[in-house]
Structures are given as structure tokens and as C-alpha cells.
Amino acid sequence: MIKKILVIGATGAQGSTVVRALVHDKKYEVVIFTRNLSSEHAQELLSLPGVSAFQGNTLNEKDIYAAFRQVDGVYCNLDGFAIGEINETYWGIRTFEIAIETGIKHYVWGSLDYLVKKGGYNSKYRCGHYDAKGRVADFILQNKTKTMKVSVLTSGPYMEMLFDGVFVPKLQEDGTLIYAHPIGKGHVPMVHLEDIGKYARWIFDHPQKSDGLDLEVATEHVGWKNLVDCVQRVTGKKAVFIDLSLQDFFAKSPMPKDAPAAWAQTPDAKVTTGQTYWENFSGWWSAWHDDIVTRDYEMLDNILPDRVRSLEEWMRKVKYDGAFRPVLKDLVDRRKAGIR
Ligand SMILES: NC(=O)c1ccc[n+]([C@@H]2O[C@H](COP(=O)([O-])OP(=O)(O)OC[C@H]3O[C@@H](n4cnc5c(N)ncnc54)[C@H](OP(=O)(O)O)[C@@H]3O)[C@@H](O)[C@H]2O)c1
């Protein structure tokens, strides 16, 4: 039975929910993998029972070997926004190979939908930070060995991006919340962060059922009419949806046209290979606009009967009011460093 699990990306929005779900009842011990042991995020996790840390970088084989030798399970969420699509594709595969070599018993890959593949290899849906993870997911499921259980947990945009990040509304002087996005009549398969942790826990608790599985999760496919209706019902505030073209959306974006898709790397990073931020997120919005991603909600109800099932339920649970709350560590770190 798996006892000690390394979580890569542990200090992040996703990884921290996984850590909490694994240790809350002391069933597992967790080693968090972080570049900086003394960050607030790392220290907060280290105050939980059963949590220890390994300081390292996911772009360094020696660190990966040393960390994997301390544990028997791994949850790996590489940060595509920091390392970029090309690095994520390579390191995703290499990390899996090292897991087999070091005798890991259960390897879980935190993934995202392989959008360009799901879109029939139409580059309209090319999205580096999704395609890298999806490509790796395909590779590791096809190359699994008898010695190591392998599961994929495919999530999607966090519902919490309504607090911080891409779905945040613009507040007008009269209090109206404006949701201006290039979504048309499409839907985003948003997922509540806490439930990602619970799905990861289910995977480690059920190795026979989860071995070889790509568990594709979401809370609800959210359309923007439903979004503004929910906001009005839950907050009592006026909410308006403005359907933008991709061009108009990016013209208003704080990210400059030449910003790299790996926007969380060094502040002055330039695109050398791979997509720009605008190109990457054009593919992303197009995938939601054209509804190319599905989920089996009946299966998710069976796996996690207490999952949050709708946007409205989530808004009531988290007391959503349209105001900003920090979510992504990368963004918190950039703001601290004075970078937009
Ligand atoms: N935003 C969304 O809606 C969403 C949804 C699903 C999946 N994702 C994916 O999740 C990933 C980001 O994770 P997150 O959402 O949890 O973001 P986050 O809150 O910004 O966390 C980023 C995490 O990545 C770690 N990290 C970055 N570079 C690293 C490196 N070189 N070596 C070791 N650790 C490194 C950070 O650890 P330290 O700083 O402690 O080293 C931190 O734990 C991205 O690939 C993104 O595509 C995002």
C-alpha cells in the first residue's frame, strides 16, 4: 500500500488542495516539492501533520531522482506557465521514466485536455499549456509498465479563476459586474479546486480502479448566460455578459502581444520557440467557444458523491461576491515582485 507521496507543484493552487486531501486524516504522508522551502505557501503546508519538504527544481534530473527515492507515490503537476510547452512535454515524459526507474508504485499525472487532438488536430485549438499535458498523458498511459500504477487526472479551468485570473469581472462605478469574454454560446468545464484534491485522493485510495484511467473531471460546463444569472441570484448584484471577439478581448488584455505563453517565467522573457500568450489563449477560448470538450458527470457523481455539482452551489459555498481573491501562486509571486 502507498504511504508516502511526493507532490510536485504542491505549493500551488492545485497541489495544495491535493496535499490537504491526502493528509487530512493522516492516511498518507506527503513530501512537498518546492524551489523555496521558506515561502509562505511552503511553510503553511509544512504546518500540517505528516508533511515534509524537498527543495528542488522540476528542470533538474538530480532533484527528481533524489525526491522520488524518498517516496512510493507521486502526484505531478508541472507548471506549464513557468516552464513552457516544450519543457513540459520533455520533463513530463522524463519524470515518468524516472518514476519507473526509482520504483514508484503509483504515479499520477495532473493533466489537461489535449485540445489540439480533441479538435481534430486543427491549429485553431492549439493551446500549449493544455497540449503539453495532454500529450504527456497519452504517452504515459501507452507506455505504462507492470511495476507502476499510472493514473491521469485531467482537470480544467479552476472555478476559482472567477476570483483571480482570466474570468475576473470588471467592476463598474455603479456596482455592475461585467464579464467580457470571447465565449459566445460556448461553455467552460470549470472545476472547484477542492474537488481536484478529493479526486486525487480517490485515485490513490483506489489503485485497482484508477490504474490506467484518465479521470476527466469538472464541476459543471459553465455558459456565460448561466454565469451572470448565477451571479445575480447569489450576490444580488447586477451582472452583464459582453461577448467579445478574440481580437477585441486580446486588445484589452494586460499581456502584451509578444508575451510568451510561459508568462510566469522571468519578467523579461521573450518568445523564442512555442506560442505567445495571445496565441495560446486564442486556442483555449476557441475550444470552449466551440464546445469541443466533454465530461461524464454521472461517473463523477459516483466517484465523488459529495462533489460540488454546479456553479451556483460553488458560489454559495465560497460566498462569491465578484471581488478579487488571490489564487495562483505564480500571480502572487509576480505581484510581490512588482510585475503585472
Ligand atoms: N489556472 C487554472 O485554471 C489551471 C487549471 C488546471 C491546471 N492548471 C495548470 O496547473 C499548472 C500550475 O499550477 P497551479 O495552477 O497550482 O499554479 P500556481 O498556484 O501558480 O502554482 C505553481 C506551482 O508550480 C511550482 N513550480 C513552478 N516552477 C517550478 C519549478 N521549476 N520547479 C518546481 N516547482 C515549480 C511552484 O512551486 P514553488 O514556487 O514552491 O517552487 C508552485 O507550486 C499549470 O501547468 C497550469 O496549466 C491551471
XYZ file of C-alpha atoms and ligand atoms in Angstrom:
388
model
C 0.000 0.000 0.000
C 1.179 3.524 -0.818
C 2.175 5.502 2.271
C 4.364 8.437 1.284
C 3.520 10.655 -1.694
C 5.589 13.375 -3.341
C 3.515 16.268 -4.670
C 5.165 18.296 -7.438
C 3.563 21.738 -7.637
C 2.484 21.290 -4.001
C 2.664 24.950 -3.030
C 0.391 25.915 -5.935
C -3.367 26.321 -6.124
C -3.874 22.762 -7.359
C -1.098 20.969 -5.479
C -2.043 22.431 -2.122
C -5.588 21.010 -2.385
C -4.059 17.632 -3.224
C -1.744 17.811 -0.193
C -4.617 18.710 2.126
C -6.843 15.922 0.786
C -4.048 13.368 1.264
C -3.043 14.238 4.835
C -6.287 15.447 6.456
C -6.961 12.076 8.152
C -3.267 11.071 8.409
C -3.691 8.169 5.966
C -0.749 9.363 3.862
C 2.434 11.290 4.469
C 3.321 13.915 1.888
C 6.616 15.356 0.729
C 6.131 18.709 -0.965
C 8.476 19.518 -3.849
C 9.299 23.235 -3.941
C 12.027 25.562 -5.142
C 11.786 27.571 -1.936
C 11.253 25.956 1.462
C 10.848 29.279 3.205
C 7.984 30.682 1.099
C 4.740 31.376 2.949
C 2.975 28.776 0.802
C 5.553 26.076 1.710
C 5.541 26.980 5.399
C 1.751 26.812 5.564
C 1.785 23.268 4.191
C 4.664 22.271 6.475
C 2.497 23.150 9.466
C 0.129 20.293 8.527
C 0.658 16.892 10.183
C 2.588 14.399 8.052
C 4.025 16.982 5.651
C 7.753 17.329 4.968
C 9.577 19.025 2.103
C 12.166 18.505 -0.595
C 13.775 21.593 -2.080
C 14.350 21.194 -5.800
C 13.570 22.224 -9.343
C 11.498 20.212 -11.819
C 14.019 21.133 -14.523
C 16.787 19.214 -12.749
C 17.045 15.399 -13.057
C 19.173 15.035 -9.941
C 16.475 16.723 -7.867
C 13.776 14.485 -9.344
C 15.799 11.304 -8.687
C 16.585 12.317 -5.107
C 12.985 13.261 -4.318
C 11.489 10.115 -5.908
C 13.829 7.906 -3.855
C 12.136 9.158 -0.649
C 8.560 8.143 -1.591
C 6.383 5.416 -3.118
C 3.724 7.579 -4.794
C 3.889 10.761 -6.890
C 1.341 13.409 -7.863
C 2.926 15.527 -10.569
C 1.540 18.894 -11.645
C 4.274 20.573 -13.653
C 3.824 24.306 -14.135
C 3.435 24.902 -17.859
C 3.012 28.629 -17.265
C 6.501 28.741 -15.747
C 8.426 26.227 -17.861
C 6.609 26.409 -21.221
C 5.136 23.790 -23.551
C 8.414 22.387 -24.867
C 9.939 21.891 -21.422
C 6.691 20.494 -20.066
C 6.455 17.895 -22.833
C 10.059 16.761 -22.304
C 10.064 16.861 -18.499
C 6.637 15.237 -18.316
C 7.965 12.208 -20.176
C 11.336 12.174 -18.418
C 9.748 12.451 -14.969
C 7.582 9.419 -15.771
C 10.669 7.437 -16.855
C 12.468 8.349 -13.626
C 9.410 7.271 -11.630
C 9.597 3.782 -13.162
C 13.354 3.558 -12.612
C 13.155 4.615 -8.962
C 10.416 2.102 -8.142
C 7.465 4.452 -7.642
C 4.343 2.317 -7.062
C 1.665 4.766 -8.209
C 2.288 7.747 -10.483
C -0.441 10.329 -11.017
C -0.128 12.917 -13.768
C -2.066 16.155 -13.250
C -3.238 16.807 -16.783
C -5.386 18.984 -19.003
C -7.375 18.212 -22.150
C -5.261 17.611 -25.264
C -7.137 20.379 -27.090
C -5.468 20.258 -30.488
C -6.106 16.492 -30.644
C -9.692 16.798 -29.385
C -10.195 19.500 -32.029
C -9.167 17.118 -34.821
C -5.594 18.485 -34.969
C -6.956 21.839 -36.107
C -4.472 24.512 -35.004
C -7.413 26.787 -34.193
C -7.438 24.854 -30.899
C -3.649 24.779 -30.316
C -3.025 25.629 -26.698
C 0.493 24.895 -25.443
C -0.277 24.702 -21.747
C -3.046 22.137 -22.416
C -1.474 20.226 -25.301
C 1.806 19.592 -23.443
C -0.003 17.943 -20.537
C -2.387 16.024 -22.831
C 0.466 14.767 -24.993
C 2.315 13.511 -21.916
C -0.888 11.868 -20.614
C -1.246 9.903 -23.867
C 2.409 8.889 -23.733
C 2.450 7.667 -20.161
C -0.807 5.707 -20.431
C 0.505 3.966 -23.534
C 3.900 3.207 -22.001
C 2.922 2.086 -18.531
C 4.719 -0.909 -17.087
C 3.525 -3.740 -14.847
C 5.584 -2.403 -11.935
C 3.951 1.016 -11.588
C 0.311 2.027 -11.483
C -0.345 5.075 -13.641
C -3.343 7.404 -13.484
C -4.138 10.683 -15.173
C -6.251 13.351 -13.510
C -7.459 15.686 -16.261
C -8.929 18.843 -14.779
C -9.747 22.169 -16.387
C -10.069 25.862 -15.577
C -10.498 26.310 -11.845
C -13.823 27.852 -10.842
C -11.620 29.943 -8.540
C -10.373 31.783 -11.661
C -13.528 33.842 -11.062
C -11.576 35.313 -8.109
C -8.156 35.715 -9.713
C -7.084 35.283 -13.291
C -8.886 35.003 -16.535
C -12.589 35.044 -15.514
C -12.433 38.002 -13.110
C -15.187 40.537 -13.848
C -14.674 44.279 -14.320
C -16.436 46.284 -11.635
C -18.282 49.368 -12.956
C -18.774 52.516 -10.872
C -22.459 51.688 -10.406
C -21.524 48.247 -8.978
C -22.303 46.248 -12.126
C -20.032 43.253 -12.753
C -19.016 42.917 -16.407
C -17.946 39.528 -17.726
C -16.428 40.388 -21.115
C -15.014 37.237 -22.700
C -14.840 35.600 -26.170
C -17.090 32.670 -25.273
C -20.249 33.175 -27.367
C -22.746 30.399 -26.621
C -19.968 28.006 -25.582
C -19.132 26.551 -22.160
C -16.090 26.222 -19.909
C -15.815 22.906 -17.979
C -14.802 24.628 -14.733
C -13.742 22.666 -11.691
C -13.753 23.537 -7.993
C -10.161 23.333 -6.708
C -11.025 21.475 -3.512
C -12.657 18.710 -5.540
C -9.449 18.205 -7.553
C -7.792 17.288 -4.252
C -10.610 14.841 -3.484
C -10.323 13.184 -6.917
C -6.560 12.808 -6.414
C -7.252 11.194 -3.049
C -9.778 8.821 -4.670
C -7.145 7.803 -7.224
C -4.569 6.879 -4.545
C -7.249 5.187 -2.398
C -8.463 3.050 -5.339
C -5.323 1.871 -7.182
C -7.052 -1.085 -8.847
C -9.853 1.085 -10.287
C -7.662 4.061 -11.140
C -4.736 2.217 -12.749
C -4.634 3.142 -16.442
C -7.520 5.601 -16.015
C -7.712 9.115 -17.409
C -10.137 10.638 -14.922
C -11.534 13.728 -16.651
C -13.151 15.981 -14.064
C -15.211 19.166 -13.932
C -17.881 20.705 -11.725
C -20.115 22.000 -14.499
C -19.898 23.200 -18.095
C -20.497 26.899 -17.480
C -22.040 29.122 -20.151
C -21.890 32.890 -19.659
C -25.661 33.401 -19.554
C -25.777 30.945 -16.688
C -22.755 32.714 -15.143
C -24.372 36.148 -14.996
C -27.726 34.672 -13.901
C -25.977 32.866 -11.014
C -24.035 35.983 -10.023
C -27.276 37.997 -9.871
C -29.119 35.316 -7.890
C -26.293 34.719 -5.406
C -24.862 38.221 -4.923
C -27.893 40.385 -5.699
C -25.546 42.482 -7.873
C -26.175 43.353 -11.498
C -24.048 41.246 -13.843
C -23.653 41.624 -17.588
C -22.094 39.382 -20.226
C -20.359 41.088 -23.144
C -19.452 38.659 -25.892
C -16.133 39.826 -27.336
C -14.302 38.714 -30.469
C -10.881 37.200 -29.770
C -9.327 40.303 -31.298
C -11.215 42.707 -29.013
C -10.559 40.517 -25.984
C -6.783 40.498 -26.503
C -6.725 44.205 -27.379
C -7.942 44.797 -23.794
C -5.543 42.220 -22.297
C -2.835 43.412 -19.877
C -0.465 40.887 -21.516
C 1.458 42.436 -24.422
C 1.157 40.807 -27.842
C 4.698 39.378 -27.706
C 4.438 37.962 -24.153
C 5.322 34.253 -24.047
C 2.690 31.617 -23.245
C 5.018 30.718 -20.345
C 4.193 34.072 -18.797
C 5.148 33.033 -15.264
C 8.833 32.714 -16.108
C 11.337 35.560 -15.733
C 9.757 39.006 -16.217
C 11.656 39.961 -19.351
C 11.227 36.568 -21.072
C 10.703 36.716 -24.823
C 9.155 34.081 -27.061
C 11.923 32.138 -28.723
C 10.002 28.994 -29.602
C 6.432 27.962 -28.921
C 3.364 30.130 -28.692
C 2.781 33.664 -27.486
C 0.302 34.226 -24.668
C -2.244 35.551 -27.173
C -1.858 32.548 -29.493
C -2.044 30.098 -26.597
C -5.206 31.627 -25.162
C -6.832 32.013 -28.598
C -6.745 28.208 -28.871
C -8.025 27.930 -25.312
C -11.012 30.251 -25.765
C -11.814 28.681 -29.163
C -12.045 25.238 -27.544
C -14.657 26.499 -25.047
C -16.451 28.650 -27.632
C -16.884 25.592 -29.870
C -17.623 23.151 -27.015
C -15.060 20.539 -28.038
C -14.572 19.110 -24.507
C -16.983 16.724 -22.753
C -17.255 15.195 -19.281
C -19.108 12.160 -17.871
C -20.884 13.788 -14.924
C -22.714 10.584 -13.971
C -19.378 8.849 -13.454
C -18.095 11.820 -11.423
C -21.222 11.662 -9.200
C -20.458 8.011 -8.486
C -16.782 8.625 -7.722
C -17.356 11.705 -5.567
C -20.961 11.751 -4.313
C -20.253 14.898 -2.256
C -18.709 16.833 -5.142
C -19.835 20.401 -5.794
C -22.204 19.960 -8.744
C -22.897 23.427 -10.065
C -21.566 26.954 -10.350
C -24.358 28.210 -8.124
C -23.551 25.653 -5.408
C -19.882 26.732 -5.589
C -20.790 30.439 -5.359
C -22.875 29.818 -2.257
C -20.161 27.617 -0.700
C -17.349 30.157 -1.190
C -19.582 33.217 -0.647
C -18.749 34.579 -4.082
C -19.254 38.340 -4.342
C -17.357 39.184 -7.535
C -14.390 40.593 -5.598
C -10.745 39.669 -6.136
C -9.104 36.972 -4.011
C -5.566 35.636 -4.693
C -5.465 32.065 -6.040
C -2.438 31.292 -8.235
C 0.992 31.282 -6.545
C 2.615 32.395 -9.799
C 0.453 35.530 -9.807
C 1.029 36.167 -6.101
C 4.802 35.911 -6.687
C 4.642 38.257 -9.712
C 2.647 40.843 -7.795
C 5.151 40.670 -4.908
C 7.951 41.235 -7.429
C 6.063 44.223 -8.838
C 5.396 42.539 -12.210
C 1.986 42.929 -13.808
N -5.269 28.106 -13.667
C -6.074 27.085 -13.920
O -7.305 27.228 -14.001
C -5.484 25.706 -14.098
C -6.339 24.611 -14.094
C -5.795 23.319 -14.230
C -4.424 23.167 -14.393
N -3.623 24.265 -14.412
C -2.182 24.032 -14.630
O -1.531 23.985 -13.365
C -0.157 24.394 -13.509
C 0.132 25.470 -12.497
O -0.212 25.015 -11.203
P -1.186 25.847 -10.289
O -2.438 26.070 -11.014
O -1.226 25.191 -8.961
O -0.435 27.268 -10.252
P 0.254 28.113 -9.088
O -0.663 28.288 -7.936
O 0.780 29.352 -9.730
O 1.472 27.181 -8.621
C 2.622 26.998 -9.394
C 3.378 25.821 -8.776
O 4.415 25.383 -9.655
C 5.610 25.238 -8.912
N 6.750 25.445 -9.806
C 6.875 26.344 -10.807
N 8.052 26.189 -11.428
C 8.690 25.176 -10.807
C 9.942 24.548 -10.980
N 10.784 24.916 -11.961
N 10.292 23.536 -10.146
C 9.458 23.161 -9.147
N 8.230 23.706 -8.943
C 7.866 24.705 -9.765
C 5.513 26.271 -7.801
O 6.322 25.823 -6.739
P 7.397 26.738 -5.931
O 7.197 28.171 -6.351
O 7.071 26.488 -4.499
O 8.709 26.176 -6.344
C 4.036 26.152 -7.458
O 3.828 25.070 -6.581
C -0.010 24.906 -14.935
O 0.601 23.908 -15.719
C -1.456 25.119 -15.398
O -1.594 24.930 -16.788
C -4.118 25.520 -14.229
